[in-house]
Amino acid sequence: MKLYIPALVAVLAFALTGCGGGGKPAAEATSKPTASATAKQRAIVPDLVGKSALEAKSHLDKLNYRARFFGPDGQSWSAKTQVDDTVLTVSTSPAAGGFSGNDFVDVRVNISEKEFLTGATARAAAKDVADAEANIARRYTYSCGVYGPGHEYKSFEEVWGSGDYKDGGEACEIKILGISPSSKPDLLPSEQKLVDDVAARGVAIKSPGETFGRIMNLCAKLDNTWGATYMDKPTTPESRAEAAVALTICPDAPHAAELQNTVNSPRVADGTMVVGQAMEPGTWKTKPGVKGCYWSRSAGDGTILANDIIDFAPDGVTVTVNAGEGFKSSRCGVWVKIG
């Protein structure tokens, strides 16, 4: 029995050490588990649905993800396009609670890139308009004075208190940001509304800028040049409509009565006209003191219905005309409708 003990020990020793000798234990020979995902992959995608694209991008940036945006049509956005808070998140891939296998999280938003860029341009333009409307008084300067370069004023109220206003003379000229209104077609909405108000009174608008300029000039100062005051000049449908609209923005003008008179009492000059077209039916009167005034009323066939030659009328001449008649006057000056 003793003879076999050494052999048994040797067999056991061989089994423990292995054939190759010096090998590691089986437990140590197996590699230790390593992380199969990076820190990015381990980050959970948060719930971003309903948040703005800006918020979604901010959340994902903090998790070291890059957001890739897609429109409702599935088309990807350019990385150069900067989203804003008007763009909303509809869904994400991976969805909330999931993990991304790369650097990106795909974010589907409620608008295509093309629609967004178009809207962004419109919003920028609308903001520019809103800013301009908020600072509209800064847009205008009035140049007044007949001789030399004239003087500049920032409002028609400033014009009213100036020597240029008291001295009479020609009307002032408004400029918008240093440019004549006739050269500036892009009026602000509040400016265009004045032009539209003139059009609503049956006037055809040829140049919105020129119409706006005349309205504003009427508020600053009336044109009293070339030996004829504003009230001596014939009215037209255009001039009456512009005077009416001017009164809506400067009802406290020192010359408001003249503007109102232009609206209420049209004026015509000497000439030949058809009543009901160039001249309204009704009663008309000249200025006092007319001399050598001739007038006539005629039927449609040319028959003279009434006429007169006035050598001198201290109180002026009064004539009543009817629709369809012809009316002619010479050396009578301006006729004003009084009834």
XYZ file of C-alpha atoms in Angstrom:
339
model
C 0.000 0.000 0.000
C 2.813 2.464 0.790
C 4.379 1.743 -2.604
C 1.510 3.566 -4.452
C 1.332 6.795 -2.391
C 4.130 8.674 -4.226
C 2.607 7.866 -7.597
C -0.797 9.098 -6.528
C 0.681 12.397 -5.291
C 2.464 12.880 -8.610
C -0.728 12.327 -10.583
C -2.584 14.844 -8.441
C 0.184 17.430 -8.826
C 0.126 17.068 -12.617
C -3.628 17.546 -12.713
C -3.413 20.705 -10.643
C -0.670 22.372 -12.684
C -1.846 21.341 -16.196
C 0.221 20.030 -19.016
C 1.696 23.414 -20.007
C 2.608 24.373 -16.508
C 2.324 27.859 -15.018
C -1.124 28.577 -16.644
C -3.640 30.899 -14.995
C -6.668 29.542 -13.278
C -9.691 29.142 -15.486
C -11.478 31.954 -13.640
C -8.597 34.311 -14.402
C -8.207 33.212 -18.055
C -11.644 34.684 -18.966
C -11.558 38.472 -19.888
C -13.292 40.845 -17.492
C -16.563 42.396 -18.849
C -16.056 45.897 -20.434
C -18.625 48.615 -21.062
C -20.313 47.884 -24.389
C -21.555 51.449 -24.748
C -19.998 54.927 -24.435
C -21.260 57.592 -22.109
C -23.339 58.925 -24.990
C -24.920 55.553 -25.579
C -25.745 55.178 -21.919
C -27.564 58.574 -21.817
C -31.319 58.220 -21.887
C -33.120 60.302 -24.518
C -35.482 62.638 -22.626
C -39.082 63.361 -23.512
C -38.861 66.319 -25.908
C -42.246 66.109 -27.642
C -44.037 69.456 -27.587
C -40.923 71.404 -26.723
C -39.457 73.931 -29.097
C -36.668 72.802 -31.353
C -34.357 75.181 -29.475
C -35.183 73.465 -26.156
C -34.746 70.022 -27.706
C -31.352 70.989 -29.102
C -30.270 72.406 -25.742
C -31.290 69.232 -23.856
C -29.508 66.970 -26.340
C -26.366 69.120 -26.341
C -26.086 68.630 -22.590
C -26.213 64.854 -23.142
C -23.505 65.105 -25.827
C -25.970 64.286 -28.580
C -26.335 66.239 -31.777
C -29.876 66.910 -32.946
C -30.750 66.204 -36.580
C -33.975 67.871 -37.619
C -36.494 66.460 -40.081
C -39.659 68.083 -41.413
C -43.106 66.463 -41.679
C -42.115 65.397 -45.201
C -39.154 63.433 -43.855
C -36.650 65.779 -45.482
C -33.663 66.619 -43.318
C -32.773 70.187 -42.473
C -29.416 71.709 -43.336
C -27.059 71.872 -40.367
C -26.540 75.566 -41.171
C -30.175 76.486 -40.561
C -30.689 77.909 -37.086
C -34.001 76.858 -35.558
C -35.974 79.114 -33.252
C -38.733 78.737 -30.692
C -41.459 78.738 -33.351
C -40.431 75.210 -34.414
C -41.929 72.429 -32.277
C -40.778 68.877 -31.671
C -43.224 66.190 -32.856
C -41.198 63.036 -32.111
C -37.661 61.754 -31.617
C -35.762 58.679 -32.723
C -34.902 57.018 -30.402
C -38.069 57.834 -28.492
C -38.038 59.103 -24.922
C -36.433 56.593 -22.553
C -34.363 54.955 -25.300
C -30.664 55.034 -26.102
C -28.934 56.209 -29.265
C -26.256 54.009 -30.780
C -24.347 56.988 -32.191
C -23.823 60.724 -31.772
C -27.227 61.719 -33.179
C -30.833 61.898 -32.122
C -33.267 62.482 -34.980
C -35.845 65.125 -34.123
C -38.968 65.391 -36.274
C -40.459 68.891 -36.182
C -43.771 70.399 -37.256
C -42.521 72.379 -40.255
C -40.278 71.854 -43.256
C -37.042 73.761 -43.596
C -38.342 75.634 -46.665
C -41.483 76.734 -44.832
C -39.439 77.785 -41.833
C -37.018 79.886 -43.875
C -39.880 81.562 -45.723
C -41.617 82.297 -42.437
C -38.404 83.522 -40.824
C -37.953 86.025 -43.628
C -41.532 87.197 -43.204
C -41.122 87.472 -39.430
C -37.933 89.484 -39.837
C -39.693 91.808 -42.268
C -42.661 92.144 -39.904
C -40.309 93.017 -37.045
C -38.634 95.666 -39.179
C -42.045 97.147 -39.966
C -43.083 97.043 -36.295
C -39.853 98.777 -35.275
C -40.360 101.427 -37.962
C -43.979 102.000 -36.883
C -42.867 102.352 -33.255
C -40.379 105.030 -34.296
C -42.409 106.529 -37.133
C -41.859 110.136 -36.089
C -38.151 109.720 -36.774
C -38.841 108.926 -40.410
C -39.929 112.410 -41.393
C -38.321 115.755 -42.033
C -39.970 118.820 -43.547
C -38.037 121.238 -45.696
C -39.600 124.708 -45.786
C -38.648 128.026 -47.340
C -38.845 129.474 -50.825
C -35.301 130.769 -51.147
C -32.057 128.925 -50.570
C -31.868 125.442 -49.039
C -34.690 126.213 -46.624
C -35.045 125.000 -43.077
C -35.720 121.503 -41.805
C -38.279 120.519 -39.203
C -39.011 117.159 -37.591
C -42.807 117.436 -37.476
C -45.601 119.543 -38.859
C -46.143 120.890 -35.335
C -42.630 122.338 -35.518
C -43.488 123.874 -38.873
C -46.585 125.587 -37.387
C -44.451 127.414 -34.848
C -41.796 128.490 -37.320
C -41.192 131.726 -39.176
C -41.536 129.789 -42.431
C -45.160 129.077 -41.576
C -45.957 132.657 -40.590
C -44.284 134.081 -43.694
C -46.636 132.205 -46.025
C -45.168 131.166 -49.354
C -44.984 127.733 -50.840
C -45.780 124.485 -49.103
C -43.173 122.496 -47.234
C -41.791 119.273 -48.655
C -41.716 116.111 -46.590
C -38.982 113.501 -46.880
C -39.031 109.947 -45.564
C -35.619 109.012 -44.187
C -34.170 111.742 -46.366
C -35.891 110.517 -49.534
C -38.774 112.075 -51.437
C -41.962 109.994 -50.995
C -42.294 109.759 -54.785
C -39.072 107.716 -54.788
C -40.101 105.491 -51.870
C -42.793 102.971 -52.804
C -42.431 100.844 -49.648
C -44.746 102.768 -47.354
C -45.482 101.548 -43.844
C -48.964 100.114 -43.222
C -50.100 103.246 -41.381
C -48.843 105.395 -44.277
C -50.453 103.177 -46.894
C -53.741 103.381 -45.003
C -53.878 107.133 -45.654
C -53.402 106.474 -49.355
C -56.107 103.800 -49.258
C -58.459 106.281 -47.565
C -57.972 108.654 -50.499
C -58.678 105.825 -52.945
C -61.826 104.932 -51.002
C -63.138 108.391 -51.881
C -63.138 107.456 -55.567
C -59.677 108.723 -56.493
C -57.389 106.675 -58.749
C -53.935 106.436 -57.161
C -51.072 106.783 -59.611
C -48.226 106.954 -57.105
C -48.848 105.984 -53.454
C -45.695 107.815 -52.386
C -46.731 111.062 -54.057
C -50.243 110.866 -52.622
C -48.871 110.272 -49.129
C -46.450 113.170 -49.546
C -49.218 115.580 -50.542
C -51.338 114.563 -47.533
C -48.468 115.185 -45.125
C -47.536 118.453 -46.819
C -51.134 119.680 -46.426
C -50.816 119.141 -42.683
C -47.558 121.079 -42.483
C -48.435 124.160 -44.541
C -50.687 125.280 -47.396
C -49.290 126.424 -50.721
C -49.791 130.187 -51.095
C -47.443 131.036 -53.966
C -47.557 132.744 -57.346
C -50.061 135.386 -56.267
C -52.768 132.864 -55.413
C -53.600 131.523 -52.000
C -54.598 127.915 -51.411
C -58.232 129.037 -51.215
C -57.986 130.746 -54.609
C -57.087 127.523 -56.375
C -59.675 125.218 -57.982
C -60.335 121.901 -56.288
C -60.371 118.459 -57.859
C -61.751 115.172 -56.539
C -58.156 114.304 -55.680
C -57.397 117.518 -53.770
C -60.685 117.304 -51.842
C -60.054 113.684 -50.861
C -56.495 114.463 -49.765
C -57.700 117.425 -47.673
C -60.277 115.177 -45.977
C -57.666 112.544 -45.140
C -55.178 115.184 -43.946
C -57.747 116.361 -41.411
C -57.781 112.880 -39.854
C -54.133 113.245 -38.820
C -53.879 116.988 -38.175
C -57.347 118.200 -37.101
C -55.680 120.832 -34.888
C -53.674 122.435 -37.710
C -53.887 126.258 -37.716
C -55.216 126.000 -41.280
C -57.741 123.228 -40.557
C -60.616 125.552 -41.506
C -59.209 125.964 -45.018
C -58.865 122.203 -45.385
C -62.439 121.691 -44.181
C -63.680 124.377 -46.557
C -61.970 122.561 -49.416
C -63.828 119.369 -48.464
C -67.217 121.015 -48.014
C -67.137 123.735 -50.674
C -65.516 122.772 -53.958
C -64.045 125.477 -56.176
C -63.847 125.834 -59.971
C -61.999 128.354 -62.088
C -62.998 130.200 -65.236
C -63.574 127.937 -68.210
C -66.155 125.815 -69.978
C -67.555 122.780 -68.218
C -70.483 120.380 -68.026
C -72.498 120.597 -64.830
C -72.510 117.222 -63.127
C -69.016 116.396 -64.366
C -66.376 119.073 -63.809
C -68.814 121.171 -61.794
C -71.434 120.056 -59.274
C -75.074 121.175 -59.590
C -75.996 123.852 -57.095
C -75.389 127.506 -56.252
C -71.946 129.029 -56.856
C -70.480 132.394 -55.970
C -67.376 134.373 -56.933
C -65.141 136.313 -54.584
C -66.262 139.862 -53.804
C -65.167 142.671 -56.059
C -65.055 140.905 -59.434
C -64.901 143.150 -62.514
C -65.730 142.444 -66.165
C -67.085 138.978 -65.306
C -68.977 137.101 -68.025
C -70.923 133.892 -67.394
C -73.479 131.834 -69.313
C -75.616 128.734 -68.838
C -76.535 126.658 -71.872
C -78.795 123.701 -72.674
C -77.469 120.476 -74.080
C -78.078 121.693 -77.654
C -76.135 124.894 -77.008
C -79.121 127.169 -76.472
C -78.238 129.970 -74.036
C -80.462 129.636 -70.981
C -79.051 132.660 -69.157
C -75.987 134.871 -69.256
C -74.645 138.166 -67.958
C -71.729 140.552 -68.109
C -70.885 142.021 -64.730
C -68.992 145.294 -64.822
C -68.372 145.300 -61.083
C -69.868 143.270 -58.219
C -68.664 144.353 -54.753
C -70.395 141.380 -53.126
C -69.512 138.895 -55.849
C -71.684 137.115 -58.444
C -74.039 134.224 -57.654
C -75.281 131.655 -60.204
C -77.297 128.445 -59.810
C -76.626 125.646 -62.316
C -78.349 122.302 -62.960
C -77.074 118.883 -63.972
C -76.580 118.459 -67.716
C -76.198 122.170 -68.430
C -73.125 123.794 -69.846
C -71.474 126.571 -67.861
C -68.950 129.070 -69.091
C -67.241 131.955 -67.358
C -64.359 134.339 -68.016
C -62.679 137.000 -65.878
C -64.794 135.839 -62.948
C -61.994 134.174 -61.023
C -62.759 131.261 -58.740
C -66.324 130.092 -58.114
C -67.094 128.507 -54.719
C -70.083 126.268 -54.181
C -72.261 127.694 -51.414
C -75.371 125.558 -51.704
